[in-house]
Amino acid sequence: MTKWLSVLSLLVVASVNADPVIIPAGEYKPAVLLDESVDTVVMPAFKLDATPVTYADYLVFTQANKKWRRDNIAAIFHDGNYLSDWPNAETIPVKRADSAITQVSWFAARAYCSAQGGRLPTLDEWEYASNYQLQQQGLSDKAYAQLLFGRHSNPTAYAQQSIKNGSEQLMHMHDRVNEWVEDFQLLLTNGDNTDLLAGSCGDSARFMADFGDASYATFFRYQSRSNYRAQSTTSTLGFRCAYDME
């Protein structure tokens, strides 16, 4: 009986999350120029989860999709550390129900979003939404950089903090976890340039559009993504889902 009550409570938690936020069409200037001939990207409208997917959300997903349980997932879909912080396949860490799920591979994140009728956002969608959130909040470049560098300096502590449910605007894009994007492989190969951002900071910085506080902080996010493989599972990497406009 206790087990079913626990499952029911998690379903309730998952159901109170806000509807995805509509990100209006527009354009933005990437802080990191993966294509040196393109300095402005035109974006169509799309929808994006207000917050990262939580442990509670992901537990409900694994209960409904058994092949993505920790004890069932195929070895080709992870690096051996998938959901390794869970006590067992049916139990999430204590007091983490409302924290952003981590230790999830790109394959698993894609499967979760597909089950919700969505997908992972593209890199351009995520970065465009990031700029949109900063404008919504009125954050200065300096405040944004301080927020992002604060997370980089102590990422696990940030990842363990709860996130607010029921928000009607984008939240926690910079102060909880780094997030999977659909085409993260773009950072690994770009034409004849292989492992684009894996060199030294000085060498890779040639791809930065400028050297302001915000661009430098964003560059750190791009460079950290370049370290991932599709099987990677880390304690600081989560995700949120995107959805096409109907």
PDB file of C-alpha atoms in Angstrom:
ATOM      1  CA  MET A   1       0.000   0.000   0.000  1.00  0.00           C
ATOM      2  CA  THR A   2       2.809   2.400   0.883  1.00  0.00           C
ATOM      3  CA  LYS A   3       4.471   1.783  -2.458  1.00  0.00           C
ATOM      4  CA  TRP A   4       1.327   2.733  -4.405  1.00  0.00           C
ATOM      5  CA  LEU A   5       0.755   5.817  -2.288  1.00  0.00           C
ATOM      6  CA  SER A   6       4.313   6.869  -3.060  1.00  0.00           C
ATOM      7  CA  VAL A   7       3.771   6.389  -6.785  1.00  0.00           C
ATOM      8  CA  LEU A   8       0.502   8.358  -6.635  1.00  0.00           C
ATOM      9  CA  SER A   9       2.175  11.249  -4.864  1.00  0.00           C
ATOM     10  CA  LEU A  10       4.880  11.372  -7.511  1.00  0.00           C
ATOM     11  CA  LEU A  11       2.260  11.446 -10.244  1.00  0.00           C
ATOM     12  CA  VAL A  12       0.674  14.422  -8.531  1.00  0.00           C
ATOM     13  CA  VAL A  13       4.046  16.170  -8.319  1.00  0.00           C
ATOM     14  CA  ALA A  14       4.670  15.594 -12.010  1.00  0.00           C
ATOM     15  CA  SER A  15       1.206  16.791 -13.016  1.00  0.00           C
ATOM     16  CA  VAL A  16       1.501  20.230 -11.419  1.00  0.00           C
ATOM     17  CA  ASN A  17       4.401  21.302 -13.619  1.00  0.00           C
ATOM     18  CA  ALA A  18       3.502  24.286 -15.787  1.00  0.00           C
ATOM     19  CA  ASP A  19       2.704  23.977 -19.453  1.00  0.00           C
ATOM     20  CA  PRO A  20       5.714  24.519 -21.713  1.00  0.00           C
ATOM     21  CA  VAL A  21       6.660  28.141 -22.257  1.00  0.00           C
ATOM     22  CA  ILE A  22       6.175  29.561 -25.750  1.00  0.00           C
ATOM     23  CA  ILE A  23       9.438  31.013 -27.018  1.00  0.00           C
ATOM     24  CA  PRO A  24       8.512  33.589 -29.672  1.00  0.00           C
ATOM     25  CA  ALA A  25      10.200  33.726 -33.063  1.00  0.00           C
ATOM     26  CA  GLY A  26      13.130  36.082 -33.395  1.00  0.00           C
ATOM     27  CA  GLU A  27      16.865  36.130 -33.904  1.00  0.00           C
ATOM     28  CA  TYR A  28      19.960  36.074 -31.758  1.00  0.00           C
ATOM     29  CA  LYS A  29      23.694  36.468 -32.022  1.00  0.00           C
ATOM     30  CA  PRO A  30      25.482  33.345 -30.736  1.00  0.00           C
ATOM     31  CA  ALA A  31      28.250  34.002 -28.245  1.00  0.00           C
ATOM     32  CA  VAL A  32      30.254  31.193 -29.865  1.00  0.00           C
ATOM     33  CA  LEU A  33      30.451  31.141 -33.667  1.00  0.00           C
ATOM     34  CA  LEU A  34      30.502  27.503 -34.723  1.00  0.00           C
ATOM     35  CA  ASP A  35      30.045  28.734 -38.303  1.00  0.00           C
ATOM     36  CA  GLU A  36      32.237  31.790 -38.749  1.00  0.00           C
ATOM     37  CA  SER A  37      30.127  32.954 -41.707  1.00  0.00           C
ATOM     38  CA  VAL A  38      26.952  33.199 -39.582  1.00  0.00           C
ATOM     39  CA  ASP A  39      26.789  35.790 -36.809  1.00  0.00           C
ATOM     40  CA  THR A  40      22.977  36.010 -36.507  1.00  0.00           C
ATOM     41  CA  VAL A  41      20.563  33.066 -36.310  1.00  0.00           C
ATOM     42  CA  VAL A  42      16.863  33.428 -37.176  1.00  0.00           C
ATOM     43  CA  MET A  43      14.680  31.240 -34.940  1.00  0.00           C
ATOM     44  CA  PRO A  44      11.068  30.089 -35.421  1.00  0.00           C
ATOM     45  CA  ALA A  45       8.751  29.932 -32.408  1.00  0.00           C
ATOM     46  CA  PHE A  46       8.767  26.761 -30.296  1.00  0.00           C
ATOM     47  CA  LYS A  47       7.884  25.618 -26.787  1.00  0.00           C
ATOM     48  CA  LEU A  48      10.249  24.663 -23.972  1.00  0.00           C
ATOM     49  CA  ASP A  49       9.747  23.210 -20.501  1.00  0.00           C
ATOM     50  CA  ALA A  50       9.796  25.948 -17.881  1.00  0.00           C
ATOM     51  CA  THR A  51      12.199  23.966 -15.687  1.00  0.00           C
ATOM     52  CA  PRO A  52      14.504  20.954 -16.000  1.00  0.00           C
ATOM     53  CA  VAL A  53      12.990  17.481 -15.668  1.00  0.00           C
ATOM     54  CA  THR A  54      12.990  16.388 -12.011  1.00  0.00           C
ATOM     55  CA  TYR A  55      13.758  13.111 -10.266  1.00  0.00           C
ATOM     56  CA  ALA A  56      10.033  12.683  -9.573  1.00  0.00           C
ATOM     57  CA  ASP A  57       9.224  13.186 -13.254  1.00  0.00           C
ATOM     58  CA  TYR A  58      11.862  10.712 -14.327  1.00  0.00           C
ATOM     59  CA  LEU A  59      10.779   8.043 -11.852  1.00  0.00           C
ATOM     60  CA  VAL A  60       7.267   8.150 -13.305  1.00  0.00           C
ATOM     61  CA  PHE A  61       8.825   7.746 -16.776  1.00  0.00           C
ATOM     62  CA  THR A  62      10.896   4.700 -15.792  1.00  0.00           C
ATOM     63  CA  GLN A  63       7.893   3.075 -14.149  1.00  0.00           C
ATOM     64  CA  ALA A  64       5.929   3.410 -17.390  1.00  0.00           C
ATOM     65  CA  ASN A  65       8.883   2.551 -19.656  1.00  0.00           C
ATOM     66  CA  LYS A  66      10.620  -0.423 -18.079  1.00  0.00           C
ATOM     67  CA  LYS A  67      13.497  -0.590 -20.564  1.00  0.00           C
ATOM     68  CA  TRP A  68      14.773   2.725 -19.186  1.00  0.00           C
ATOM     69  CA  ARG A  69      14.961   1.498 -15.593  1.00  0.00           C
ATOM     70  CA  ARG A  70      18.442   1.390 -14.130  1.00  0.00           C
ATOM     71  CA  ASP A  71      18.375  -2.413 -14.027  1.00  0.00           C
ATOM     72  CA  ASN A  72      17.058  -2.819 -17.592  1.00  0.00           C
ATOM     73  CA  ILE A  73      18.731  -0.188 -19.752  1.00  0.00           C
ATOM     74  CA  ALA A  74      20.875  -1.579 -22.578  1.00  0.00           C
ATOM     75  CA  ALA A  75      24.607  -1.082 -22.089  1.00  0.00           C
ATOM     76  CA  ILE A  76      24.995   0.786 -25.385  1.00  0.00           C
ATOM     77  CA  PHE A  77      22.829   3.620 -24.049  1.00  0.00           C
ATOM     78  CA  HIS A  78      24.989   4.689 -21.087  1.00  0.00           C
ATOM     79  CA  ASP A  79      28.511   4.723 -19.689  1.00  0.00           C
ATOM     80  CA  GLY A  80      27.905   2.546 -16.629  1.00  0.00           C
ATOM     81  CA  ASN A  81      26.828   5.334 -14.269  1.00  0.00           C
ATOM     82  CA  TYR A  82      23.212   5.723 -15.393  1.00  0.00           C
ATOM     83  CA  LEU A  83      21.064   6.696 -12.363  1.00  0.00           C
ATOM     84  CA  SER A  84      23.926   5.545 -10.161  1.00  0.00           C
ATOM     85  CA  ASP A  85      22.830   7.893  -7.361  1.00  0.00           C
ATOM     86  CA  TRP A  86      19.501   6.014  -6.978  1.00  0.00           C
ATOM     87  CA  PRO A  87      19.438   3.507  -4.069  1.00  0.00           C
ATOM     88  CA  ASN A  88      17.722   1.055  -6.417  1.00  0.00           C
ATOM     89  CA  ALA A  89      15.783   1.025  -9.687  1.00  0.00           C
ATOM     90  CA  GLU A  90      12.528   2.102  -8.026  1.00  0.00           C
ATOM     91  CA  THR A  91      13.784   4.631  -5.478  1.00  0.00           C
ATOM     92  CA  ILE A  92      15.093   8.142  -6.049  1.00  0.00           C
ATOM     93  CA  PRO A  93      17.590   9.765  -3.655  1.00  0.00           C
ATOM     94  CA  VAL A  94      16.141  11.130  -0.417  1.00  0.00           C
ATOM     95  CA  LYS A  95      14.860  14.721  -0.629  1.00  0.00           C
ATOM     96  CA  ARG A  96      15.649  14.962  -4.339  1.00  0.00           C
ATOM     97  CA  ALA A  97      12.157  14.579  -5.836  1.00  0.00           C
ATOM     98  CA  ASP A  98      12.060  18.231  -6.931  1.00  0.00           C
ATOM     99  CA  SER A  99      15.707  18.490  -7.954  1.00  0.00           C
ATOM    100  CA  ALA A 100      16.812  18.325 -11.593  1.00  0.00           C
ATOM    101  CA  ILE A 101      17.414  14.741 -12.685  1.00  0.00           C
ATOM    102  CA  THR A 102      21.071  13.959 -13.447  1.00  0.00           C
ATOM    103  CA  GLN A 103      23.081  10.835 -14.338  1.00  0.00           C
ATOM    104  CA  VAL A 104      20.969  10.527 -17.505  1.00  0.00           C
ATOM    105  CA  SER A 105      22.486   9.910 -20.943  1.00  0.00           C
ATOM    106  CA  TRP A 106      21.557  11.695 -24.156  1.00  0.00           C
ATOM    107  CA  PHE A 107      19.794   8.529 -25.318  1.00  0.00           C
ATOM    108  CA  ALA A 108      17.666   8.407 -22.165  1.00  0.00           C
ATOM    109  CA  ALA A 109      16.875  12.129 -22.255  1.00  0.00           C
ATOM    110  CA  ARG A 110      15.680  11.793 -25.855  1.00  0.00           C
ATOM    111  CA  ALA A 111      13.489   8.821 -24.925  1.00  0.00           C
ATOM    112  CA  TYR A 112      11.932  10.744 -22.020  1.00  0.00           C
ATOM    113  CA  CYS A 113      11.093  13.762 -24.193  1.00  0.00           C
ATOM    114  CA  SER A 114       9.671  11.537 -26.929  1.00  0.00           C
ATOM    115  CA  ALA A 115       7.381   9.907 -24.356  1.00  0.00           C
ATOM    116  CA  GLN A 116       6.066  13.384 -23.465  1.00  0.00           C
ATOM    117  CA  GLY A 117       5.338  14.182 -27.118  1.00  0.00           C
ATOM    118  CA  GLY A 118       8.417  16.370 -27.367  1.00  0.00           C
ATOM    119  CA  ARG A 119      12.117  16.250 -28.124  1.00  0.00           C
ATOM    120  CA  LEU A 120      15.392  17.647 -26.893  1.00  0.00           C
ATOM    121  CA  PRO A 121      15.933  21.268 -27.902  1.00  0.00           C
ATOM    122  CA  THR A 122      18.545  22.001 -30.523  1.00  0.00           C
ATOM    123  CA  LEU A 123      21.654  23.869 -29.446  1.00  0.00           C
ATOM    124  CA  ASP A 124      20.390  27.036 -31.148  1.00  0.00           C
ATOM    125  CA  GLU A 125      16.965  26.679 -29.498  1.00  0.00           C
ATOM    126  CA  TRP A 126      18.510  26.265 -26.052  1.00  0.00           C
ATOM    127  CA  GLU A 127      20.878  29.205 -26.430  1.00  0.00           C
ATOM    128  CA  TYR A 128      18.139  31.394 -27.924  1.00  0.00           C
ATOM    129  CA  ALA A 129      15.841  30.508 -25.004  1.00  0.00           C
ATOM    130  CA  SER A 130      18.701  31.274 -22.625  1.00  0.00           C
ATOM    131  CA  ASN A 131      18.933  34.780 -24.055  1.00  0.00           C
ATOM    132  CA  TYR A 132      15.137  35.093 -23.855  1.00  0.00           C
ATOM    133  CA  GLN A 133      15.172  34.185 -20.159  1.00  0.00           C
ATOM    134  CA  LEU A 134      17.929  36.682 -19.418  1.00  0.00           C
ATOM    135  CA  GLN A 135      15.844  39.394 -21.077  1.00  0.00           C
ATOM    136  CA  GLN A 136      12.741  38.329 -19.115  1.00  0.00           C
ATOM    137  CA  GLN A 137      14.649  38.594 -15.854  1.00  0.00           C
ATOM    138  CA  GLY A 138      16.479  41.765 -16.795  1.00  0.00           C
ATOM    139  CA  LEU A 139      19.848  40.272 -15.816  1.00  0.00           C
ATOM    140  CA  SER A 140      22.935  42.255 -16.743  1.00  0.00           C
ATOM    141  CA  ASP A 141      25.830  40.533 -18.492  1.00  0.00           C
ATOM    142  CA  LYS A 142      27.840  40.747 -15.273  1.00  0.00           C
ATOM    143  CA  ALA A 143      25.048  39.225 -13.143  1.00  0.00           C
ATOM    144  CA  TYR A 144      24.585  36.404 -15.664  1.00  0.00           C
ATOM    145  CA  ALA A 145      28.322  35.680 -15.696  1.00  0.00           C
ATOM    146  CA  GLN A 146      28.455  35.612 -11.880  1.00  0.00           C
ATOM    147  CA  LEU A 147      25.496  33.200 -11.817  1.00  0.00           C
ATOM    148  CA  LEU A 148      27.073  30.832 -14.336  1.00  0.00           C
ATOM    149  CA  PHE A 149      30.565  30.922 -12.838  1.00  0.00           C
ATOM    150  CA  GLY A 150      29.059  30.303  -9.402  1.00  0.00           C
ATOM    151  CA  ARG A 151      27.568  27.052 -10.684  1.00  0.00           C
ATOM    152  CA  HIS A 152      30.806  26.074 -12.406  1.00  0.00           C
ATOM    153  CA  SER A 153      32.725  26.554  -9.166  1.00  0.00           C
ATOM    154  CA  ASN A 154      30.405  24.260  -7.155  1.00  0.00           C
ATOM    155  CA  PRO A 155      28.227  22.359  -9.668  1.00  0.00           C
ATOM    156  CA  THR A 156      27.071  19.475  -7.473  1.00  0.00           C
ATOM    157  CA  ALA A 157      25.721  21.781  -4.764  1.00  0.00           C
ATOM    158  CA  TYR A 158      23.690  23.678  -7.354  1.00  0.00           C
ATOM    159  CA  ALA A 159      22.383  20.473  -8.941  1.00  0.00           C
ATOM    160  CA  GLN A 160      21.039  19.228  -5.608  1.00  0.00           C
ATOM    161  CA  GLN A 161      18.853  22.282  -5.009  1.00  0.00           C
ATOM    162  CA  SER A 162      15.117  21.950  -5.657  1.00  0.00           C
ATOM    163  CA  ILE A 163      13.466  23.661  -8.582  1.00  0.00           C
ATOM    164  CA  LYS A 164      10.207  25.571  -8.556  1.00  0.00           C
ATOM    165  CA  ASN A 165       7.216  23.773 -10.075  1.00  0.00           C
ATOM    166  CA  GLY A 166       4.268  25.493 -11.722  1.00  0.00           C
ATOM    167  CA  SER A 167       6.259  28.365 -13.197  1.00  0.00           C
ATOM    168  CA  GLU A 168       4.806  30.207 -16.189  1.00  0.00           C
ATOM    169  CA  GLN A 169       8.182  31.461 -17.327  1.00  0.00           C
ATOM    170  CA  LEU A 170      11.574  29.925 -18.020  1.00  0.00           C
ATOM    171  CA  MET A 171      13.576  29.149 -14.915  1.00  0.00           C
ATOM    172  CA  HIS A 172      16.855  27.520 -13.871  1.00  0.00           C
ATOM    173  CA  MET A 173      18.614  27.549 -17.228  1.00  0.00           C
ATOM    174  CA  HIS A 174      21.826  28.734 -15.577  1.00  0.00           C
ATOM    175  CA  ASP A 175      21.676  27.929 -11.883  1.00  0.00           C
ATOM    176  CA  ARG A 176      20.992  24.208 -11.555  1.00  0.00           C
ATOM    177  CA  VAL A 177      22.512  21.866 -14.153  1.00  0.00           C
ATOM    178  CA  ASN A 178      24.011  21.923 -17.602  1.00  0.00           C
ATOM    179  CA  GLU A 179      21.508  20.475 -20.075  1.00  0.00           C
ATOM    180  CA  TRP A 180      21.537  18.082 -23.005  1.00  0.00           C
ATOM    181  CA  VAL A 181      20.753  19.448 -26.463  1.00  0.00           C
ATOM    182  CA  GLU A 182      19.809  17.353 -29.469  1.00  0.00           C
ATOM    183  CA  ASP A 183      22.765  18.264 -31.675  1.00  0.00           C
ATOM    184  CA  PHE A 184      25.531  18.510 -29.090  1.00  0.00           C
ATOM    185  CA  GLN A 185      27.717  16.639 -31.617  1.00  0.00           C
ATOM    186  CA  LEU A 186      28.042  19.918 -33.545  1.00  0.00           C
ATOM    187  CA  LEU A 187      30.636  20.859 -30.949  1.00  0.00           C
ATOM    188  CA  LEU A 188      32.735  17.794 -31.775  1.00  0.00           C
ATOM    189  CA  THR A 189      33.007  18.173 -35.516  1.00  0.00           C
ATOM    190  CA  ASN A 190      32.455  21.105 -37.843  1.00  0.00           C
ATOM    191  CA  GLY A 191      33.516  20.472 -41.403  1.00  0.00           C
ATOM    192  CA  ASP A 192      37.263  19.901 -41.414  1.00  0.00           C
ATOM    193  CA  ASN A 193      37.612  21.032 -37.797  1.00  0.00           C
ATOM    194  CA  THR A 194      37.454  18.084 -35.435  1.00  0.00           C
ATOM    195  CA  ASP A 195      36.776  18.422 -31.708  1.00  0.00           C
ATOM    196  CA  LEU A 196      36.118  22.100 -32.211  1.00  0.00           C
ATOM    197  CA  LEU A 197      36.259  23.283 -28.601  1.00  0.00           C
ATOM    198  CA  ALA A 198      38.506  20.642 -27.084  1.00  0.00           C
ATOM    199  CA  GLY A 199      41.718  22.616 -27.393  1.00  0.00           C
ATOM    200  CA  SER A 200      43.148  25.115 -24.945  1.00  0.00           C
ATOM    201  CA  CYS A 201      40.963  28.023 -23.901  1.00  0.00           C
ATOM    202  CA  GLY A 202      43.215  30.403 -25.796  1.00  0.00           C
ATOM    203  CA  ASP A 203      42.973  28.369 -28.987  1.00  0.00           C
ATOM    204  CA  SER A 204      39.229  27.722 -28.763  1.00  0.00           C
ATOM    205  CA  ALA A 205      38.444  31.326 -27.822  1.00  0.00           C
ATOM    206  CA  ARG A 206      38.903  32.318 -31.463  1.00  0.00           C
ATOM    207  CA  PHE A 207      35.295  31.138 -31.938  1.00  0.00           C
ATOM    208  CA  MET A 208      33.930  33.709 -29.472  1.00  0.00           C
ATOM    209  CA  ALA A 209      31.896  36.546 -30.978  1.00  0.00           C
ATOM    210  CA  ASP A 210      33.316  38.993 -28.416  1.00  0.00           C
ATOM    211  CA  PHE A 211      35.129  38.904 -25.092  1.00  0.00           C
ATOM    212  CA  GLY A 212      32.524  40.409 -22.779  1.00  0.00           C
ATOM    213  CA  ASP A 213      31.461  38.885 -19.464  1.00  0.00           C
ATOM    214  CA  ALA A 214      28.377  37.148 -20.895  1.00  0.00           C
ATOM    215  CA  SER A 215      30.152  35.697 -23.920  1.00  0.00           C
ATOM    216  CA  TYR A 216      33.004  34.350 -21.830  1.00  0.00           C
ATOM    217  CA  ALA A 217      30.592  32.684 -19.403  1.00  0.00           C
ATOM    218  CA  THR A 218      28.613  31.159 -22.285  1.00  0.00           C
ATOM    219  CA  PHE A 219      31.847  29.916 -23.832  1.00  0.00           C
ATOM    220  CA  PHE A 220      32.428  27.806 -20.706  1.00  0.00           C
ATOM    221  CA  ARG A 221      29.059  26.131 -21.281  1.00  0.00           C
ATOM    222  CA  TYR A 222      29.912  25.359 -24.909  1.00  0.00           C
ATOM    223  CA  GLN A 223      33.300  23.966 -23.963  1.00  0.00           C
ATOM    224  CA  SER A 224      31.861  21.715 -21.236  1.00  0.00           C
ATOM    225  CA  ARG A 225      29.368  20.292 -23.744  1.00  0.00           C
ATOM    226  CA  SER A 226      32.249  19.350 -26.025  1.00  0.00           C
ATOM    227  CA  ASN A 227      33.372  16.815 -23.399  1.00  0.00           C
ATOM    228  CA  TYR A 228      30.207  14.705 -23.636  1.00  0.00           C
ATOM    229  CA  ARG A 229      29.442  11.513 -25.499  1.00  0.00           C
ATOM    230  CA  ALA A 230      25.890  10.315 -26.108  1.00  0.00           C
ATOM    231  CA  GLN A 231      26.434   7.711 -23.367  1.00  0.00           C
ATOM    232  CA  SER A 232      27.733  10.222 -20.813  1.00  0.00           C
ATOM    233  CA  THR A 233      26.008  10.409 -17.431  1.00  0.00           C
ATOM    234  CA  THR A 234      27.231  12.955 -14.893  1.00  0.00           C
ATOM    235  CA  SER A 235      26.057  14.456 -11.623  1.00  0.00           C
ATOM    236  CA  THR A 236      25.797  17.936 -13.176  1.00  0.00           C
ATOM    237  CA  LEU A 237      24.061  17.214 -16.495  1.00  0.00           C
ATOM    238  CA  GLY A 238      20.267  17.150 -16.864  1.00  0.00           C
ATOM    239  CA  PHE A 239      17.768  18.207 -19.511  1.00  0.00           C
ATOM    240  CA  ARG A 240      14.432  19.774 -20.378  1.00  0.00           C
ATOM    241  CA  CYS A 241      12.180  19.082 -23.372  1.00  0.00           C
ATOM    242  CA  ALA A 242      11.198  21.186 -26.364  1.00  0.00           C
ATOM    243  CA  TYR A 243       8.024  20.964 -28.435  1.00  0.00           C
ATOM    244  CA  ASP A 244       7.091  22.110 -31.933  1.00  0.00           C
ATOM    245  CA  MET A 245       4.354  24.689 -32.271  1.00  0.00           C
ATOM    246  CA  GLU A 246       1.075  23.085 -33.278  1.00  0.00           C
TER     247      GLU A 246
END
